[in-house]
Tab-separated table of C-alpha atoms and ligand atoms in Angstrom:
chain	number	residue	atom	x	y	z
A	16	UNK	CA	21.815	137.199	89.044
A	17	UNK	CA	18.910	136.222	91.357
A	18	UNK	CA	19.537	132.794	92.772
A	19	UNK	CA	16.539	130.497	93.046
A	20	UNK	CA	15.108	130.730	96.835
A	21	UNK	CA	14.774	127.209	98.473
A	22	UNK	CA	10.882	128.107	99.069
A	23	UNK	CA	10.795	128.502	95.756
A	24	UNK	CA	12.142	125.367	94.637
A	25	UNK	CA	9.467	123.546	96.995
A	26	UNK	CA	6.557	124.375	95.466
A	27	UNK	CA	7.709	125.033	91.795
A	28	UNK	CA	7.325	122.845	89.076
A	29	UNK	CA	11.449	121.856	87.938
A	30	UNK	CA	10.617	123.182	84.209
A	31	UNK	CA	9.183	126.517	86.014
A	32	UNK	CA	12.041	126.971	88.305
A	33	UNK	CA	15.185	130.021	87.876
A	34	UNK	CA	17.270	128.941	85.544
A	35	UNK	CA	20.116	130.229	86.747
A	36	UNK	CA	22.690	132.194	84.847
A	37	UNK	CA	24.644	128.967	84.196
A	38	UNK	CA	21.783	126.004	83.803
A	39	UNK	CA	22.496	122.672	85.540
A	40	UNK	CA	20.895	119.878	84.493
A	41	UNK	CA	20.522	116.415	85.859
A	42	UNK	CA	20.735	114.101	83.211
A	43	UNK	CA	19.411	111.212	85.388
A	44	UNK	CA	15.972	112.745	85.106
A	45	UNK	CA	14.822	112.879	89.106
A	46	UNK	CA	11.575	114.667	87.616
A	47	UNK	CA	10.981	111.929	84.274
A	48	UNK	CA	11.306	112.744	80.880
A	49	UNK	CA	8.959	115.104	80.038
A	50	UNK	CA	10.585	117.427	82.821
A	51	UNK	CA	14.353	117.136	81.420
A	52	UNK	CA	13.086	117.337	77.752
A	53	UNK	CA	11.392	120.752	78.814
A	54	UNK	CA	14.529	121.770	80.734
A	55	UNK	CA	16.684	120.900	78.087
A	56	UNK	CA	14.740	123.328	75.351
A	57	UNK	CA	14.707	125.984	77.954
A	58	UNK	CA	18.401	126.251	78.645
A	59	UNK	CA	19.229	126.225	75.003
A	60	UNK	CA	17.063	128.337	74.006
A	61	UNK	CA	17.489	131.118	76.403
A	62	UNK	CA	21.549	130.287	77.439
A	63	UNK	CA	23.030	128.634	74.290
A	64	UNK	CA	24.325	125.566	77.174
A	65	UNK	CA	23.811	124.113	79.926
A	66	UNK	CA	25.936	121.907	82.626
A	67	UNK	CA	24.840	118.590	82.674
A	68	UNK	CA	25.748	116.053	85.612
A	69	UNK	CA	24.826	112.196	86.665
A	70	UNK	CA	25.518	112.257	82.659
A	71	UNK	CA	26.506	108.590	82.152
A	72	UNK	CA	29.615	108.798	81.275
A	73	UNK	CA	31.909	106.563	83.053
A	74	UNK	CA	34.871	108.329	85.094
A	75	UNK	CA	37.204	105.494	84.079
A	76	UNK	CA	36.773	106.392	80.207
A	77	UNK	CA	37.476	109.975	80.626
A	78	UNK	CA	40.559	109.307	83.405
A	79	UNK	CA	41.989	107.097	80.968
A	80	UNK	CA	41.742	109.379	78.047
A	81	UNK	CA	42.847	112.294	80.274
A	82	UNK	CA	45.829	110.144	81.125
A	83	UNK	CA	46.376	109.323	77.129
A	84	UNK	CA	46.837	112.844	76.141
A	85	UNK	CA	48.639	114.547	79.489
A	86	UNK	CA	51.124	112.037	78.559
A	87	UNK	CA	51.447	113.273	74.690
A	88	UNK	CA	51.299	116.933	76.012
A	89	UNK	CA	54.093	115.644	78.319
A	90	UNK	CA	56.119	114.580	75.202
A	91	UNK	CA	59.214	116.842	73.685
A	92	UNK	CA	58.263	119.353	71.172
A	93	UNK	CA	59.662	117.637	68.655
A	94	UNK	CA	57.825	114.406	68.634
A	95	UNK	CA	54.573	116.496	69.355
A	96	UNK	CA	54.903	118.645	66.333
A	97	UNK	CA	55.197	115.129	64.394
A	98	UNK	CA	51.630	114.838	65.007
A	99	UNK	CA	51.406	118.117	62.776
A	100	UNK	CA	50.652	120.344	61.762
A	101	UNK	CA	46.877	120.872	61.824
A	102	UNK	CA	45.916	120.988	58.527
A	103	UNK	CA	43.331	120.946	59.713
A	104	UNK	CA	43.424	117.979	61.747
A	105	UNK	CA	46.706	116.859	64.053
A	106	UNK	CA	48.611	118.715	66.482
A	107	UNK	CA	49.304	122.531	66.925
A	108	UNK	CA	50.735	125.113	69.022
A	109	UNK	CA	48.859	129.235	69.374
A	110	UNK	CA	48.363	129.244	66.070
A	111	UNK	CA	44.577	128.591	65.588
A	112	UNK	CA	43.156	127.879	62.341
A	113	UNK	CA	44.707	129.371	59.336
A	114	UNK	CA	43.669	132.487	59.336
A	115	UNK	CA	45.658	134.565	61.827
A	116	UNK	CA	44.540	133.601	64.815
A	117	UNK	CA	46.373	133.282	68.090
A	118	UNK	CA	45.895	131.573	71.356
A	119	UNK	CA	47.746	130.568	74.560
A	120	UNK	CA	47.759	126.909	74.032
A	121	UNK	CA	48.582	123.547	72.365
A	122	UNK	CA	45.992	121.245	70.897
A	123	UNK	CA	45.236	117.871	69.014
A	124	UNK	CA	42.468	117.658	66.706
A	125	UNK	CA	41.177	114.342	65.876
A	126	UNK	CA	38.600	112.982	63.483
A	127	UNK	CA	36.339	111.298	65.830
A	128	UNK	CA	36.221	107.654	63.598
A	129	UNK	CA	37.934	104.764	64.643
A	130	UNK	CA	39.869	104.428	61.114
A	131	UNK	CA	41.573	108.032	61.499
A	132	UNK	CA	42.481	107.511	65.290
A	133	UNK	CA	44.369	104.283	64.045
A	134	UNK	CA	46.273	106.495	61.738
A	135	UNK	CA	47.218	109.193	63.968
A	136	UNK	CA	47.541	107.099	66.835
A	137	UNK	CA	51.202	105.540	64.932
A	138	UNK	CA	52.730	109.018	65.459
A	139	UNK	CA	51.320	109.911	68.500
A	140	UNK	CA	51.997	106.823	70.781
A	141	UNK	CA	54.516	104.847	68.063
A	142	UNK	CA	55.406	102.485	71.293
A	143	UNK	CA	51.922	101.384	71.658
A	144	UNK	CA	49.517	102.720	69.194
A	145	UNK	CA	46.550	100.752	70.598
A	146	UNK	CA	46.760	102.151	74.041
A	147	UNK	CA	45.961	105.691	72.647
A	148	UNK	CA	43.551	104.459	69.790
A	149	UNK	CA	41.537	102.795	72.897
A	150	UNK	CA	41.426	105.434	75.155
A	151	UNK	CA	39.487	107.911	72.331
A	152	UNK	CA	37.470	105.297	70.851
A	153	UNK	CA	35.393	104.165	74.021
A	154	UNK	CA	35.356	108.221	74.769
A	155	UNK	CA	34.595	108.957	71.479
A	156	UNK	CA	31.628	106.125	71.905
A	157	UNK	CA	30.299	107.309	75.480
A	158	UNK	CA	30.072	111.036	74.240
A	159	UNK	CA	28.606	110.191	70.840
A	160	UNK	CA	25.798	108.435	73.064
A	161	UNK	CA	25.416	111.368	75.334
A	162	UNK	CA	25.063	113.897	72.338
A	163	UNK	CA	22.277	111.478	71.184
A	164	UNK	CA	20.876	111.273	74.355
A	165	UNK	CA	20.723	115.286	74.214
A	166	UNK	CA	19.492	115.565	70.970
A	167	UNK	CA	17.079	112.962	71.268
A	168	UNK	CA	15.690	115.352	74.571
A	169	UNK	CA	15.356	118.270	72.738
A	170	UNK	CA	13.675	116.405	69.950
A	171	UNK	CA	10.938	115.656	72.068
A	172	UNK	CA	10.742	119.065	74.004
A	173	UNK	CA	10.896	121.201	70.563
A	174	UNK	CA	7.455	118.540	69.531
A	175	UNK	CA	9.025	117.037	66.896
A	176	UNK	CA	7.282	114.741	64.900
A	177	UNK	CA	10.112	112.165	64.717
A	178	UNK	CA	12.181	113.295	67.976
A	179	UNK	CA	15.456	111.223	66.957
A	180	UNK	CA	15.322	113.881	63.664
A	181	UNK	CA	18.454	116.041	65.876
A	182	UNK	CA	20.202	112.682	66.886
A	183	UNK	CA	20.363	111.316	63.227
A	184	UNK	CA	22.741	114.054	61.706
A	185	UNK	CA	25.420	112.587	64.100
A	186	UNK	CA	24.565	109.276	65.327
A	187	UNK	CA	26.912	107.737	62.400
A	188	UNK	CA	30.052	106.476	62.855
A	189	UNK	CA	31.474	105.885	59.744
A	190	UNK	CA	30.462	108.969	57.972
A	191	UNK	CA	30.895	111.280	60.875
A	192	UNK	CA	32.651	114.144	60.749
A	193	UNK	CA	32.360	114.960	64.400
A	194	UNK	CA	36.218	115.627	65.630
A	195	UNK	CA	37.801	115.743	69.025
A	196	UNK	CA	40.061	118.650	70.650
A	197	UNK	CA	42.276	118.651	73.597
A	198	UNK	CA	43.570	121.594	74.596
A	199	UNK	CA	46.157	122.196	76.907
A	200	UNK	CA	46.526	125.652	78.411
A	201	UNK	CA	50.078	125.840	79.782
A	202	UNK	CA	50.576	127.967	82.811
A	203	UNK	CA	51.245	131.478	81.508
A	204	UNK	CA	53.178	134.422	83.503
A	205	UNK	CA	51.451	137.609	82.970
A	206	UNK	CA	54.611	139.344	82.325
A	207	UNK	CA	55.946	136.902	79.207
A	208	UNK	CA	53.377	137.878	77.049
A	209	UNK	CA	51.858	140.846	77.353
A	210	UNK	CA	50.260	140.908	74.019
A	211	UNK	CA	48.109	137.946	74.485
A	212	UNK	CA	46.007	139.793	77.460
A	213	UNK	CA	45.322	136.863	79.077
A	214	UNK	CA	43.299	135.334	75.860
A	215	UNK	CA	43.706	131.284	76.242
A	216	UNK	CA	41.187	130.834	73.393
A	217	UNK	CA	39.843	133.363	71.195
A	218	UNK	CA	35.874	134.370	71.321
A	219	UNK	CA	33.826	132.660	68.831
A	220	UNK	CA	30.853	129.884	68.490
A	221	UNK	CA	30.764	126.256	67.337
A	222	UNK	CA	29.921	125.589	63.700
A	223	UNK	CA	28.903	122.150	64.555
A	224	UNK	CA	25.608	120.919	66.140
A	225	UNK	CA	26.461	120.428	69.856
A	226	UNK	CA	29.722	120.902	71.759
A	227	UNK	CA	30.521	118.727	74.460
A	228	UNK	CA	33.331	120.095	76.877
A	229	UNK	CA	34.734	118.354	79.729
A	230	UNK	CA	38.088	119.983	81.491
A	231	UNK	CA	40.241	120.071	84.812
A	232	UNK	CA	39.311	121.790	88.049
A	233	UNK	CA	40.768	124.720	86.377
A	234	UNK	CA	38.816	127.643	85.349
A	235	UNK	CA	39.038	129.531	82.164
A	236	UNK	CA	35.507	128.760	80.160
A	237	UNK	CA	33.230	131.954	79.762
A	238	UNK	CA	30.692	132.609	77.690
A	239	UNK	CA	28.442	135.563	76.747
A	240	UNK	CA	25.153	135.943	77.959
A	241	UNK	CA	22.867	138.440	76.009
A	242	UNK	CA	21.573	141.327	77.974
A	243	UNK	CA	18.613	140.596	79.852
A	244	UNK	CA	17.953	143.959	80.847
A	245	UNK	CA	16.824	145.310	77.009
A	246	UNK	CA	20.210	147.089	76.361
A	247	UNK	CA	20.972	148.859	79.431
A	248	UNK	CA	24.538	146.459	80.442
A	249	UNK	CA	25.137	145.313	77.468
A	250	UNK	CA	25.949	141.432	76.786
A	251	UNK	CA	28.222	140.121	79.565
A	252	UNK	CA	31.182	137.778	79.304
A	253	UNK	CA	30.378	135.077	82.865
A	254	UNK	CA	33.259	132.950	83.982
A	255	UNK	CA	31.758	129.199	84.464
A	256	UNK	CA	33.157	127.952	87.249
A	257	UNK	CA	35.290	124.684	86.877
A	258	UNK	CA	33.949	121.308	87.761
A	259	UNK	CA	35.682	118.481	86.310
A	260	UNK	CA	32.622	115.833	86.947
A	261	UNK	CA	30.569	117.565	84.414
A	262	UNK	CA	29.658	118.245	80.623
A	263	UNK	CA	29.634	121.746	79.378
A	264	UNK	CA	27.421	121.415	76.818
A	265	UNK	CA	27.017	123.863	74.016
A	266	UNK	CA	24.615	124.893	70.494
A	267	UNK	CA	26.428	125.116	67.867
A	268	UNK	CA	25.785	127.238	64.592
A	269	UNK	CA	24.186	123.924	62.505
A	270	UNK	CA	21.689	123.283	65.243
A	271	UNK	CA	21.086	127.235	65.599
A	272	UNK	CA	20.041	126.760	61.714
A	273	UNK	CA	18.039	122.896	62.613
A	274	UNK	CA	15.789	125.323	64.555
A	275	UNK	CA	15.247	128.215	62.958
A	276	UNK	CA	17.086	130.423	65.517
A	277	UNK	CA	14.821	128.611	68.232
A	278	UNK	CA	17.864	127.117	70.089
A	279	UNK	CA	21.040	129.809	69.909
A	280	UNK	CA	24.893	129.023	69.450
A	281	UNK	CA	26.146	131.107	71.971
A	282	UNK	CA	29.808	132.869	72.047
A	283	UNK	CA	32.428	131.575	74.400
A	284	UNK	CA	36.027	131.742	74.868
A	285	UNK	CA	39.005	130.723	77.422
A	286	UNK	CA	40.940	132.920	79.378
A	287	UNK	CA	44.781	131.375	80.163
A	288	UNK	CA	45.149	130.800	83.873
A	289	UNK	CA	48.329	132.121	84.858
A	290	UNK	CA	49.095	129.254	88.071
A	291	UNK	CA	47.774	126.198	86.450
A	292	UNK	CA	47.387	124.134	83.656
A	293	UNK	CA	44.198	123.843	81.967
A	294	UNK	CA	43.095	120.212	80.011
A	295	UNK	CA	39.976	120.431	78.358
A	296	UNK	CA	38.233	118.036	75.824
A	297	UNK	CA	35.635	118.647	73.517
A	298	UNK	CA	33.690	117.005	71.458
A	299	UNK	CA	32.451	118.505	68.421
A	300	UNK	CA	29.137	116.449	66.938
A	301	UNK	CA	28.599	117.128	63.436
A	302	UNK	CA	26.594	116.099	60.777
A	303	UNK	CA	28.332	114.194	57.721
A	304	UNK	CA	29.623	116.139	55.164
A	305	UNK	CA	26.864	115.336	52.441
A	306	UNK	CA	23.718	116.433	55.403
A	307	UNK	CA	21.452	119.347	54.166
A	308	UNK	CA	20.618	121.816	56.907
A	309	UNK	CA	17.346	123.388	56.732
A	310	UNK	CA	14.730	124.609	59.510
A	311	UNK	CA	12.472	121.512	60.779
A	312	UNK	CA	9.697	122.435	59.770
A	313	UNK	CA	8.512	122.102	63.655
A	314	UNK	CA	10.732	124.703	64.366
A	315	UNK	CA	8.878	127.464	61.832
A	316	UNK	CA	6.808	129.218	63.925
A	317	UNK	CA	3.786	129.425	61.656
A	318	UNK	CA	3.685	132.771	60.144
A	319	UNK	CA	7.448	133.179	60.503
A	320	UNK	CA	9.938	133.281	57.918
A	321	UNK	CA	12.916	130.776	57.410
A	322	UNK	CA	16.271	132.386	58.511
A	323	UNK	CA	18.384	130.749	56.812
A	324	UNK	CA	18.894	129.242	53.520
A	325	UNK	CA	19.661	125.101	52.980
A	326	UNK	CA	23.136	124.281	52.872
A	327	UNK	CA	25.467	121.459	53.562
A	328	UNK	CA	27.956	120.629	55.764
A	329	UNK	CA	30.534	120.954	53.401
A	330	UNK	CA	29.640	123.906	52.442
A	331	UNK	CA	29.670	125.727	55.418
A	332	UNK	CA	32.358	123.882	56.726
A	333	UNK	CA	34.210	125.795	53.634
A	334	UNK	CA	32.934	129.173	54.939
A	335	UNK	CA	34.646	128.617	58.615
A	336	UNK	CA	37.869	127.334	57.479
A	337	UNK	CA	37.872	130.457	55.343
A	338	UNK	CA	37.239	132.911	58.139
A	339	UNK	CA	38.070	134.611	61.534
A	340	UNK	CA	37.819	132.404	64.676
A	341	UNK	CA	35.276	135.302	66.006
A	342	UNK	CA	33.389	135.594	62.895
A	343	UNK	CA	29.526	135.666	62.913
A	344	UNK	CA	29.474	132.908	60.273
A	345	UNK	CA	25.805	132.008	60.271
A	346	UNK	CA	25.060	135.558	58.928
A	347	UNK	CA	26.261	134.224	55.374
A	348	UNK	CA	23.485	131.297	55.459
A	349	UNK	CA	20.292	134.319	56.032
A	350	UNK	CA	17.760	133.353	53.816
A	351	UNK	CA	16.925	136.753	51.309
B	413	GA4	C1	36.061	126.438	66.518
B	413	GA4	C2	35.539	125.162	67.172
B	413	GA4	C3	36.525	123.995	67.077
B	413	GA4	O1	37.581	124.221	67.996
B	413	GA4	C4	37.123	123.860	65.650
B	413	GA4	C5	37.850	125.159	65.331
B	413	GA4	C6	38.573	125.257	63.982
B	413	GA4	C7	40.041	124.864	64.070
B	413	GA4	O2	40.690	125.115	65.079
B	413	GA4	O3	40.540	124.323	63.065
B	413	GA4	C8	38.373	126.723	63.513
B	413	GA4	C9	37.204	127.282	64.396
B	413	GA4	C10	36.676	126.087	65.148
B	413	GA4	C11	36.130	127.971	63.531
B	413	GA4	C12	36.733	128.919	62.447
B	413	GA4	C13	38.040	128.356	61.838
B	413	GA4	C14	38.051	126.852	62.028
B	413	GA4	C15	39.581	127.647	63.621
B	413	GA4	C16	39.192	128.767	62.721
B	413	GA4	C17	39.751	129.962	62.741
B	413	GA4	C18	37.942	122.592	65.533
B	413	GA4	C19	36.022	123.962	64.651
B	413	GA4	O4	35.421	123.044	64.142
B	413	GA4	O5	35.787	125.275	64.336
């Protein structure tokens, strides 16, 4: 990687500069609008994600949801696994999906809607359900308005004719589908499982439309960055350093299909740390279940083709519960 030169950065334009191999961007837009639009377009379309800081969202709403669920993690197995199990919502424990897959954690799934976190909450924290329901539903808000905020960006950068055309497949709140994950890496000793080579979370993309990942000071995020080199290397898999101030923010497969391929859903996966707990929190924005996803037409390159046929939610929401964590699910949706 060639880090950008501080001469460099003086006389450069921001949208001109390096982007780096892992793309920060301030979300407090030092350089206006137009600048962090542009920047916005350019890491997800050439990275797949991008750190964002000064993002808006309070530290006392994440500290107090972080709080919330290292207390349920705290819990004894037994009242944990009365959360579950994920089917495909609730609480689980390596097993991943249904499908086979294994990782070295524990998780809760959530549907991000107020009505469903009331449900959940009853099992989760019977002593006071509110204090849990509380906690996700102002993160749940804050987040929802950050994805907007995102989508809304990239709206304008990509020249869309209505910009808030991203932000309206998952600004609802009744409707939505989006869902929330915590994942708790326990610390893991090398030696007990020998099998699991160090996998925390198996490689794969998001099906959703953006991924918003917040976790600990501990590391374990990578992702894989296509060869820039023409084939030489090969893709590489490059460990993104912790920092628990920030968003990791991510394409997933539905906005890979918004945009014709324009912006890419890129592959990522955790590795367990074997001194320290990891806590991570994610939240998956989705479109409602009903939503047709089809190329903007902005996004078609005139002269190109479309890549990939129109489909719902649902239905592709069908295909990835059917499959493989790792599978290339997207490559079902090609257009003929
Ligand atoms: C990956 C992204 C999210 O964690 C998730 C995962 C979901 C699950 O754990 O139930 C899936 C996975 C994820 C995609 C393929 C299927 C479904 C596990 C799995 C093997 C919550 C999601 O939406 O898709």
């Amino acid at each position: 990687m060639v880090a950008p030169s501080a001469a460099a950065g003086r006389d450069m334009a921001p949208e001109s500069l390096p982007l780096g191999i892992i793309p920060t961007v301030d979300m407090s837009a030092p350089s206006g609008r137009g600048e962090l639009a542009r920047r916005l377009v350019r890491a997800c379309a050439e990275r797949g994600f991008f750190k964002a800081v000064n993002h808006g969202v309070p530290p006392r709403v994440s500290a107090r949801l972080d709080a919330a669920t290292s207390a349920f993690f705290a819990r004894p197995a037994p009242v944990k696994q009365a959360a579950g199990p994920p089917d495909p919502l609730g609480y689980g424990s390596r097993n991943i999906g249904a499908n086979g897959d294994v990782g070295e954690l524990e998780y809760l799934i959530l549907h991000a809607q107020p009505a469903a976190v009331a449900r959940k909450a009853m099992v989760i924290d019977a002593e006071d359900p509110s204090r849990f329901s509380v906690a996700v539903n102002e993160y749940v808000d804050a987040v929802r308005r950050l994805a907007c905020r995102v989508l809304d960006l990239l709206g304008e950068g990509l020249g869309l004719g209505d910009p808030t055309s991203l932000s309206r497949f998952v600004s609802a709140v009744v409707d939505s589908d989006s869902v929330l994950r915590i994942n708790h890496y326990p610390t893991s000793s090398a030696a007990a499982d020998v099998s699991a080579k160090g996998i925390g979370f198996g490689e794969h993309t998001d099906p959703q439309i953006l991924s918003l990942l917040r976790a600990n000071d501990v590391d374990g995020l990578q992702v894989l960055l296509p060869d820039a080199r023409g084939g030489s290397g090969g893709d590489q898999w490059v460990q993104v350093p912790a920092d628990p101030s920030a968003f990791f923010i991510n394409v997933g497969d539905a906005l890979q299909a918004l945009t014709n391929g324009r912006l890419v859903s890129i592959r990522h996966r955790v590795m367990a740390s074997t001194t320290r707990p990891r806590l991570s929190t994610i939240y998956f924005a989705a479109p409602p279940l009903d939503a047709r996803i089809a190329a903007l037409p902005e996004t078609v390159v005139a002269g190109a083709a479309r890549r990939y046929r129109t489909f719902t939610w649902a239905e592709y929401k069908k295909a990835m519960y059917a499959l493989r964590l790792s599978h290339n699910r997207l490559d079902l949706f090609h257009a003929d």
